[in-house]
């Protein structure tokens, strides 16, 4: 049984954040002291946090990479936001929360590391190809239902919650109340940025535990083409307010076959650093819904090119860059149904924001019950989705489409909206996905083979972490876990 957060845990988190926060000044000497302070109490259950500490220790000497990023945080972010980053995200979620999640897993209960929720699918914009635009706009999760989910997340150590939609700040009054009441949790909000007026930004600055991720497609022309005339200027105005207030924020970039060159250029990254962005999430345009725009999906060749560019940019620029389809080796593969899940405005629980299939509903089941259901267990049983465990092609939608078809058919999982089933049943879409997956395999398997043959690599096939990729697979003669 997982242990609840104790008063000692809470005090230690507050004390550590106060102590370590004094090292986030923008000085590299102070960053050395920060690393030393964290190394005195290494988080045994958080591989990611330990990796971050090692990278910072290495980069301090060259004043680059992660060290340069944290120096920027020290100079730019207000004291309240720095305190909440350290206490809520690093201590509560990545240290204490990881310990509790590990205890539950050891006891046979799999729990997500974080939860994505979309309480409303309403939005003030109509962006081309938006996955959320496919859902019905009718119905929303109530404030009581959201609070119930957050209470459960706290109980299993998921102190990090992503708020998506729809546009979250259509419900800004409700969310500001919730952010204030759940001040030991950390929230990432995906937003188009147009509703972040001065009063809202001032409230976020005071809270410190909310980080907006603002969607952009490129510069003015590309952003306005997808999101509507004038949106880019509204985004810049909102970002200026966030920076003046010392709010930690970043951008969310959807890369397509058409804009890839622009959004992975050095000039583009430097532009958003100059605007004050601390992070940039890169999402590949996905073929979902009725008549998906397949011509916008990056080719496998472009996708690998994007991964190489992001990796190079990450070494050079003080920006936290994540490329969710190419960073499979960093995240130990696809997170859907394993590390996170998505809760819709209807209460339906899905394994991924792009895999629009689900059986359970938070109005009938707890999150823990849903993630331990036969459907979610089947997803974990199929992981890592291919026999080599190739984390360079981690997705069960575009890289290993047979997996999504199998688990949905096996459990007769209903679709989340009209035509979401096209990704597994429309003959033309299915054929396109199969061709895409074959080409991705041709390109990515040789890269992965070299990686796992390297004894010095994290994913060497002889190492325990590589072997752990297959831990959900039934042993020979063993019935699949239902």
Coordinates of C-alpha atoms in Angstrom, one line a residue:
X1 CA 0.0 0.0 0.0
X2 CA 1.3 3.4 -0.9
X3 CA 2.0 5.8 1.9
X4 CA 0.2 9.1 2.1
X5 CA 2.2 12.3 2.2
X6 CA 3.2 12.9 5.7
X7 CA 3.6 16.2 7.6
X8 CA 7.3 15.6 7.4
X9 CA 7.1 15.2 3.6
X10 CA 5.2 18.4 3.3
X11 CA 7.6 20.3 5.6
X12 CA 10.6 18.8 3.8
X13 CA 9.2 19.9 0.4
X14 CA 8.6 23.4 1.7
X15 CA 12.0 23.6 3.3
X16 CA 13.9 22.2 0.3
X17 CA 12.1 24.6 -2.1
X18 CA 13.0 27.5 0.2
X19 CA 16.6 26.4 0.6
X20 CA 17.2 25.3 -3.0
X21 CA 15.2 28.3 -4.4
X22 CA 17.9 30.5 -3.1
X23 CA 20.3 28.9 -5.6
X24 CA 18.1 29.8 -8.6
X25 CA 19.6 33.3 -9.1
X26 CA 20.9 33.1 -12.6
X27 CA 24.4 32.5 -11.3
X28 CA 26.3 29.4 -12.4
X29 CA 28.1 29.2 -9.0
X30 CA 24.7 29.1 -7.3
X31 CA 23.7 26.3 -9.7
X32 CA 26.7 24.3 -8.5
X33 CA 25.4 24.7 -5.0
X34 CA 21.9 23.6 -6.1
X35 CA 23.3 20.4 -7.6
X36 CA 25.2 19.7 -4.4
X37 CA 22.1 20.3 -2.3
X38 CA 20.1 17.9 -4.4
X39 CA 22.8 15.2 -4.5
X40 CA 22.7 15.0 -0.7
X41 CA 19.2 13.5 -1.0
X42 CA 19.1 11.8 -4.4
X43 CA 15.5 10.8 -5.5
X44 CA 15.8 7.0 -5.8
X45 CA 12.5 6.5 -7.6
X46 CA 13.0 9.3 -10.2
X47 CA 15.3 8.3 -13.0
X48 CA 14.4 11.5 -14.9
X49 CA 15.3 13.8 -12.1
X50 CA 18.6 12.1 -11.5
X51 CA 19.4 12.3 -15.2
X52 CA 18.5 16.1 -15.1
X53 CA 20.9 16.6 -12.1
X54 CA 23.7 14.9 -14.0
X55 CA 23.1 16.9 -17.1
X56 CA 23.1 20.1 -15.1
X57 CA 26.3 19.2 -13.4
X58 CA 27.9 18.5 -16.8
X59 CA 26.6 21.7 -18.5
X60 CA 27.6 24.1 -15.7
X61 CA 31.2 23.9 -16.8
X62 CA 30.3 25.0 -20.4
X63 CA 27.4 27.3 -19.3
X64 CA 25.2 25.6 -21.9
X65 CA 22.3 23.2 -22.1
X66 CA 20.3 22.5 -19.0
X67 CA 22.5 24.7 -16.9
X68 CA 21.9 27.7 -19.2
X69 CA 18.2 27.0 -19.1
X70 CA 18.1 27.0 -15.3
X71 CA 20.2 30.2 -15.3
X72 CA 17.4 31.7 -17.4
X73 CA 14.8 30.5 -15.0
X74 CA 16.7 32.1 -12.2
X75 CA 16.9 35.5 -14.0
X76 CA 13.4 35.6 -15.5
X77 CA 10.9 33.7 -13.3
X78 CA 9.4 35.4 -10.2
X79 CA 10.2 34.0 -6.7
X80 CA 6.8 32.4 -6.2
X81 CA 7.0 30.5 -9.5
X82 CA 10.5 29.3 -8.7
X83 CA 9.4 28.1 -5.3
X84 CA 6.4 26.2 -6.8
X85 CA 8.6 24.7 -9.5
X86 CA 11.0 23.2 -7.0
X87 CA 8.4 22.2 -4.3
X88 CA 5.5 21.0 -6.5
X89 CA 7.1 19.7 -9.6
X90 CA 10.5 18.6 -8.5
X91 CA 9.9 17.5 -4.9
X92 CA 6.2 16.6 -4.7
X93 CA 5.8 15.0 -8.2
X94 CA 9.3 13.8 -9.2
X95 CA 10.5 12.7 -5.8
X96 CA 7.8 12.0 -3.2
X97 CA 5.1 11.3 -5.9
X98 CA 7.5 8.9 -7.7
X99 CA 8.0 7.0 -4.5
X100 CA 4.3 6.6 -3.9
X101 CA 3.6 5.6 -7.5
X102 CA 6.4 3.0 -7.3
X103 CA 4.9 1.6 -4.0
X104 CA 1.5 1.2 -5.7
X105 CA 3.1 -0.5 -8.7
X106 CA 4.9 -2.9 -6.4
X107 CA 1.6 -3.7 -4.8
X108 CA 0.1 -4.6 -8.2
X109 CA -1.8 -1.3 -8.9
X110 CA -0.5 0.6 -11.9
X111 CA -1.1 4.3 -11.7
X112 CA -0.3 7.1 -14.2
X113 CA 2.5 9.6 -13.5
X114 CA 0.3 12.4 -14.6
X115 CA -3.2 13.0 -16.0
X116 CA -4.4 15.2 -19.0
X117 CA -7.9 16.5 -18.6
X118 CA -10.1 18.4 -21.1
X119 CA -13.0 19.7 -19.0
X120 CA -14.4 21.6 -22.0
X121 CA -14.1 21.2 -25.7
X122 CA -15.4 24.6 -26.4
X123 CA -12.9 27.1 -27.9
X124 CA -12.9 30.6 -29.1
X125 CA -10.9 29.6 -32.2
X126 CA -11.3 27.1 -35.0
X127 CA -7.9 25.8 -35.9
X128 CA -7.3 23.6 -39.0
X129 CA -6.8 20.0 -38.1
X130 CA -7.2 20.4 -34.3
X131 CA -7.9 17.0 -32.7
X132 CA -10.1 18.6 -30.1
X133 CA -12.2 20.2 -32.8
X134 CA -13.6 16.7 -33.6
X135 CA -15.3 16.2 -30.3
X136 CA -18.8 17.3 -29.4
X137 CA -18.8 20.7 -27.6
X138 CA -21.8 19.7 -25.5
X139 CA -21.2 19.0 -21.9
X140 CA -18.4 19.8 -19.5
X141 CA -16.9 18.4 -16.4
X142 CA -18.2 20.1 -13.2
X143 CA -15.9 21.8 -10.8
X144 CA -16.7 19.0 -8.2
X145 CA -15.7 16.3 -10.7
X146 CA -12.4 18.0 -11.5
X147 CA -11.7 18.4 -7.8
X148 CA -12.5 14.7 -7.3
X149 CA -10.0 13.8 -9.9
X150 CA -7.3 16.0 -8.5
X151 CA -7.9 14.5 -5.0
X152 CA -7.4 11.1 -6.5
X153 CA -4.3 12.2 -8.4
X154 CA -2.8 13.5 -5.1
X155 CA -3.5 10.1 -3.5
X156 CA -1.3 8.2 -5.9
X157 CA 1.4 10.8 -6.2
X158 CA 0.5 12.5 -9.5
X159 CA 1.1 16.0 -8.5
X160 CA 1.5 17.1 -12.1
X161 CA -1.7 17.7 -14.2
X162 CA -2.1 18.9 -17.8
X163 CA -5.2 20.9 -18.6
X164 CA -6.1 20.8 -22.3
X165 CA -9.3 21.1 -24.3
X166 CA -10.9 23.1 -26.0
X167 CA -9.6 26.4 -24.5
X168 CA -9.1 26.0 -20.7
X169 CA -9.2 29.8 -20.0
X170 CA -12.9 30.0 -21.2
X171 CA -13.3 28.6 -17.6
X172 CA -10.7 30.8 -16.1
X173 CA -12.6 31.8 -12.9
X174 CA -13.1 28.1 -12.0
X175 CA -9.5 27.2 -12.8
X176 CA -8.0 30.1 -10.8
X177 CA -10.0 28.8 -7.8
X178 CA -8.8 25.3 -8.3
X179 CA -5.2 26.3 -8.9
X180 CA -5.3 28.2 -5.6
X181 CA -6.8 25.4 -3.6
X182 CA -4.5 22.7 -5.0
X183 CA -1.4 24.8 -4.3
X184 CA 0.8 21.7 -3.8
X185 CA 0.2 20.5 -7.4
X186 CA 1.7 21.8 -10.6
X187 CA -0.4 22.5 -13.7
X188 CA 0.5 22.9 -17.4
X189 CA -2.2 24.5 -19.4
X190 CA -2.4 24.2 -23.2
X191 CA -3.9 27.4 -24.5
X192 CA -4.2 29.5 -27.6
X193 CA -3.2 32.5 -25.4
X194 CA -5.8 34.9 -26.6
X195 CA -7.7 35.0 -23.2
X196 CA -4.6 35.6 -21.1
X197 CA -5.5 39.2 -20.2
X198 CA -3.6 41.2 -17.6
X199 CA -5.9 40.2 -14.6
X200 CA -5.5 36.5 -15.5
X201 CA -1.7 36.8 -15.9
X202 CA -1.4 38.7 -12.5
X203 CA -3.4 35.9 -10.9
X204 CA -1.1 33.2 -12.4
X205 CA 2.0 35.2 -11.3
X206 CA 0.7 35.2 -7.7
X207 CA -0.1 31.5 -7.7
X208 CA 3.2 30.3 -9.2
X209 CA 2.0 26.7 -9.8
X210 CA 0.7 27.1 -13.3
X211 CA 2.7 27.2 -16.5
X212 CA 0.9 28.1 -19.8
X213 CA 2.0 26.4 -23.0
X214 CA 0.9 28.6 -25.8
X215 CA 0.2 27.2 -29.3
X216 CA 2.1 28.6 -32.2
X217 CA 2.6 27.3 -35.8
X218 CA 5.5 29.5 -36.8
X219 CA 5.5 33.2 -37.2
X220 CA 2.6 35.5 -38.0
X221 CA 1.7 34.1 -41.5
X222 CA 1.6 30.4 -40.4
X223 CA -0.1 31.0 -37.1
X224 CA -2.8 33.2 -38.5
X225 CA -3.3 30.8 -41.4
X226 CA -4.2 28.0 -39.1
X227 CA -5.7 29.9 -36.1
X228 CA -7.2 33.0 -37.6
X229 CA -6.3 36.6 -38.5
X230 CA -4.8 38.6 -35.7
X231 CA -4.1 35.6 -33.4
X232 CA -0.3 35.9 -33.6
X233 CA -0.3 39.5 -32.4
X234 CA -2.6 38.5 -29.5
X235 CA -0.2 35.7 -28.6
X236 CA 2.7 38.1 -28.6
X237 CA 0.8 40.5 -26.3
X238 CA -0.1 37.7 -23.9
X239 CA 3.5 36.4 -23.8
X240 CA 4.8 40.0 -23.1
X241 CA 2.4 40.1 -20.1
X242 CA 3.6 36.7 -18.8
X243 CA 7.2 37.6 -19.1
X244 CA 6.8 41.0 -17.3
X245 CA 5.0 39.1 -14.5
X246 CA 7.7 36.4 -14.2
X247 CA 5.4 33.5 -15.0
X248 CA 7.1 30.4 -16.3
X249 CA 5.7 29.7 -19.7
X250 CA 6.5 28.1 -23.1
X251 CA 5.2 27.4 -26.5
X252 CA 3.5 24.4 -28.1
X253 CA 4.4 23.8 -31.7
X254 CA 2.6 21.5 -34.2
X255 CA 5.0 20.6 -36.9
X256 CA 3.7 19.5 -40.3
X257 CA 5.1 18.6 -43.7
X258 CA 4.8 22.3 -44.7
X259 CA 6.2 24.2 -41.7
X260 CA 9.0 21.8 -40.5
X261 CA 11.9 23.8 -41.9
X262 CA 10.7 27.0 -40.3
X263 CA 9.8 25.7 -36.8
X264 CA 13.1 23.7 -36.4
X265 CA 15.3 26.6 -37.5
X266 CA 17.8 28.3 -35.2
X267 CA 16.1 31.6 -35.9
X268 CA 12.7 30.3 -34.8
X269 CA 14.0 28.9 -31.5
X270 CA 16.0 32.1 -30.8
X271 CA 12.8 34.1 -31.5
X272 CA 10.8 32.4 -28.7
X273 CA 13.7 32.5 -26.3
X274 CA 13.9 36.3 -26.9
X275 CA 10.1 36.4 -26.2
X276 CA 10.8 34.6 -22.8
X277 CA 9.7 31.0 -23.5
X278 CA 11.3 28.5 -21.1
X279 CA 10.1 25.4 -22.9
X280 CA 8.9 24.3 -26.3
X281 CA 6.8 21.2 -26.9
X282 CA 6.9 19.8 -30.4
X283 CA 3.9 17.7 -31.6
X284 CA 3.7 16.0 -34.9
X285 CA 0.5 16.7 -36.9
X286 CA -1.5 13.5 -36.5
X287 CA -4.0 11.9 -38.9
X288 CA -7.2 11.7 -36.8
X289 CA -10.9 12.1 -37.5
X290 CA -12.9 12.1 -40.7
X291 CA -10.9 12.7 -43.9
X292 CA -7.7 13.3 -42.0
X293 CA -5.3 15.8 -43.7
X294 CA -2.7 13.1 -44.6
X295 CA -0.8 15.6 -46.7
X296 CA 0.1 17.6 -43.6
X297 CA 1.6 14.6 -41.7
X298 CA 5.4 14.8 -41.9
X299 CA 7.1 12.1 -43.9
X300 CA 9.2 9.5 -42.0
X301 CA 12.2 11.2 -43.5
X302 CA 11.1 14.6 -42.3
X303 CA 10.3 13.2 -38.8
X304 CA 13.8 11.8 -38.3
X305 CA 15.2 15.1 -39.6
X306 CA 13.1 17.0 -37.1
X307 CA 14.4 14.7 -34.3
X308 CA 18.0 15.4 -35.3
X309 CA 17.5 19.1 -35.4
X310 CA 15.7 19.3 -32.1
X311 CA 18.6 17.3 -30.5
X312 CA 21.1 19.7 -31.9
X313 CA 19.1 22.7 -30.8
X314 CA 18.8 21.3 -27.3
X315 CA 22.5 21.2 -27.0
X316 CA 23.0 24.8 -28.1
X317 CA 20.0 26.8 -26.9
X318 CA 18.8 27.5 -23.3
X319 CA 15.3 26.2 -24.0
X320 CA 13.7 23.0 -22.7
X321 CA 12.8 21.2 -26.0
X322 CA 10.7 18.1 -26.2
X323 CA 9.8 16.3 -29.5
X324 CA 7.2 13.8 -28.4
X325 CA 7.5 11.4 -31.3
X326 CA 11.3 11.5 -31.7
X327 CA 12.1 11.5 -27.9
X328 CA 10.8 8.0 -27.3
X329 CA 14.3 6.9 -26.1
X330 CA 14.2 9.8 -23.5
X331 CA 10.7 8.9 -22.2
X332 CA 11.1 5.1 -22.4
X333 CA 8.6 4.9 -25.2
X334 CA 5.0 5.8 -25.7
X335 CA 3.3 7.1 -22.5
X336 CA -0.3 6.3 -23.5
X337 CA -2.0 4.1 -21.0
X338 CA 1.3 3.7 -19.1
X339 CA 2.4 7.0 -17.8
X340 CA -0.7 9.1 -18.5
X341 CA -4.3 9.1 -19.7
X342 CA -6.8 11.6 -21.0
X343 CA -10.1 12.5 -19.5
X344 CA -12.7 14.1 -21.8
X345 CA -15.4 16.7 -21.1
X346 CA -17.8 13.8 -21.1
X347 CA -15.8 12.0 -18.4
X348 CA -14.6 9.3 -20.8
X349 CA -11.1 8.0 -20.1
X350 CA -8.8 7.5 -23.1
X351 CA -5.2 6.3 -23.2
X352 CA -4.0 9.2 -25.3
X353 CA -5.3 12.6 -26.6
X354 CA -4.9 11.3 -30.1
X355 CA -6.2 7.7 -29.6
X356 CA -9.9 8.5 -29.4
X357 CA -11.2 5.3 -27.8
X358 CA -12.3 4.6 -24.3
X359 CA -14.6 2.4 -22.2
X360 CA -14.6 3.8 -18.7
X361 CA -15.9 7.1 -17.4
X362 CA -14.8 9.0 -14.3
X363 CA -18.4 9.3 -13.3
X364 CA -18.5 5.5 -12.9
X365 CA -14.9 4.5 -12.2
X366 CA -11.9 5.8 -10.4
X367 CA -8.8 6.7 -12.4
X368 CA -7.0 3.8 -10.7
X369 CA -9.8 1.4 -11.7
X370 CA -9.7 2.6 -15.3
X371 CA -6.0 2.3 -15.8
X372 CA -6.1 -1.2 -14.4
X373 CA -8.9 -2.2 -16.7
X374 CA -8.5 -5.0 -19.3
X375 CA -8.3 -2.4 -22.0
X376 CA -5.4 -0.5 -20.4
X377 CA -3.7 -3.7 -19.4
X378 CA -3.9 -4.8 -23.0
X379 CA -2.1 -1.7 -24.1
X380 CA 0.7 -2.3 -21.6
X381 CA 0.8 -6.0 -22.6
X382 CA 1.6 -4.9 -26.2
X383 CA 4.3 -2.5 -25.1
X384 CA 6.8 -1.7 -26.5
X385 CA 4.7 -2.4 -29.6
X386 CA 7.4 -4.0 -31.8
X387 CA 9.8 -6.9 -31.3
X388 CA 12.9 -4.8 -31.1
X389 CA 11.5 -2.4 -28.6
X390 CA 12.4 0.4 -31.0
X391 CA 11.7 3.6 -29.1
X392 CA 12.4 5.6 -32.3
X393 CA 9.0 4.4 -33.6
X394 CA 7.0 4.4 -30.3
X395 CA 3.5 5.3 -31.4
X396 CA 0.7 2.8 -31.6
X397 CA -1.2 5.0 -34.0
X398 CA 1.3 5.8 -36.8
X399 CA 4.3 3.6 -36.1
X400 CA 2.7 0.4 -34.9
X401 CA -0.9 0.8 -36.1
X402 CA -1.6 -3.0 -35.7
X403 CA -1.4 -2.5 -31.9
X404 CA -4.2 0.1 -31.7
X405 CA -6.4 -2.0 -34.1
X406 CA -5.8 -5.1 -32.0
X407 CA -6.5 -3.7 -28.5
X408 CA -9.6 -1.8 -29.7
X409 CA -11.0 -4.8 -31.5
X410 CA -10.1 -7.2 -28.6
X411 CA -12.0 -5.2 -26.1
X412 CA -14.7 -3.7 -28.4
X413 CA -13.8 -0.2 -27.3
X414 CA -16.2 2.5 -28.5
X415 CA -14.9 5.5 -30.4
X416 CA -14.8 8.9 -28.7
X417 CA -16.5 10.8 -31.5
X418 CA -18.0 10.2 -35.0
X419 CA -15.3 9.0 -37.4
X420 CA -12.6 8.6 -34.7
X421 CA -12.8 4.9 -35.7
X422 CA -11.6 5.8 -39.3
X423 CA -8.0 5.6 -38.1
X424 CA -8.5 1.8 -37.6
X425 CA -11.3 1.0 -40.1
X426 CA -11.3 3.4 -43.1
X427 CA -9.5 1.3 -45.8
X428 CA -7.7 4.3 -47.3
X429 CA -6.5 5.6 -44.0
X430 CA -5.5 2.1 -42.8
X431 CA -3.5 1.5 -46.0
X432 CA -1.7 4.9 -45.6
X433 CA -0.8 4.2 -42.0
X434 CA 0.6 0.8 -42.9
X435 CA 2.8 2.3 -45.6
X436 CA 3.9 5.0 -43.2
X437 CA 4.8 2.4 -40.5
X438 CA 6.8 0.2 -43.0
X439 CA 8.8 3.2 -44.2
X440 CA 9.4 4.4 -40.6
X441 CA 10.6 0.9 -39.7
X442 CA 13.0 0.8 -42.6
X443 CA 14.6 4.1 -41.5
X444 CA 14.5 3.8 -37.7
X445 CA 15.4 0.1 -37.1
X446 CA 19.1 0.4 -38.3
X447 CA 19.5 3.5 -36.0
X448 CA 18.0 1.6 -33.0
X449 CA 20.0 -1.6 -33.7
X450 CA 23.2 0.4 -33.5
X451 CA 22.0 2.0 -30.3
X452 CA 21.1 -1.2 -28.4
X453 CA 24.4 -2.8 -29.6
X454 CA 26.4 -0.1 -27.9
X455 CA 27.5 -1.2 -24.3
X456 CA 27.9 2.4 -23.3
X457 CA 24.3 3.4 -24.3
X458 CA 21.4 3.6 -21.8
X459 CA 19.4 1.2 -24.0
X460 CA 22.0 -1.5 -24.6
X461 CA 20.1 -4.7 -25.1
X462 CA 22.1 -6.3 -22.4
X463 CA 21.1 -3.7 -19.9
X464 CA 18.3 -3.9 -17.3
X465 CA 16.4 -0.9 -18.6
X466 CA 16.1 -2.4 -22.1
X467 CA 14.9 -5.7 -20.6
X468 CA 12.3 -3.7 -18.6
X469 CA 10.7 -2.6 -21.8
X470 CA 9.3 -6.1 -22.1
X471 CA 8.2 -6.6 -18.5
X472 CA 4.5 -6.5 -19.4
X473 CA 4.8 -9.3 -22.0
X474 CA 3.2 -12.6 -20.9
X475 CA 5.8 -15.3 -20.3
X476 CA 5.7 -18.4 -22.5
X477 CA 2.7 -20.5 -21.6
X478 CA 1.2 -17.7 -19.5
X479 CA -2.2 -16.4 -20.3
X480 CA -2.4 -12.7 -21.2
X481 CA -3.3 -10.6 -18.1
X482 CA -7.0 -9.7 -18.5

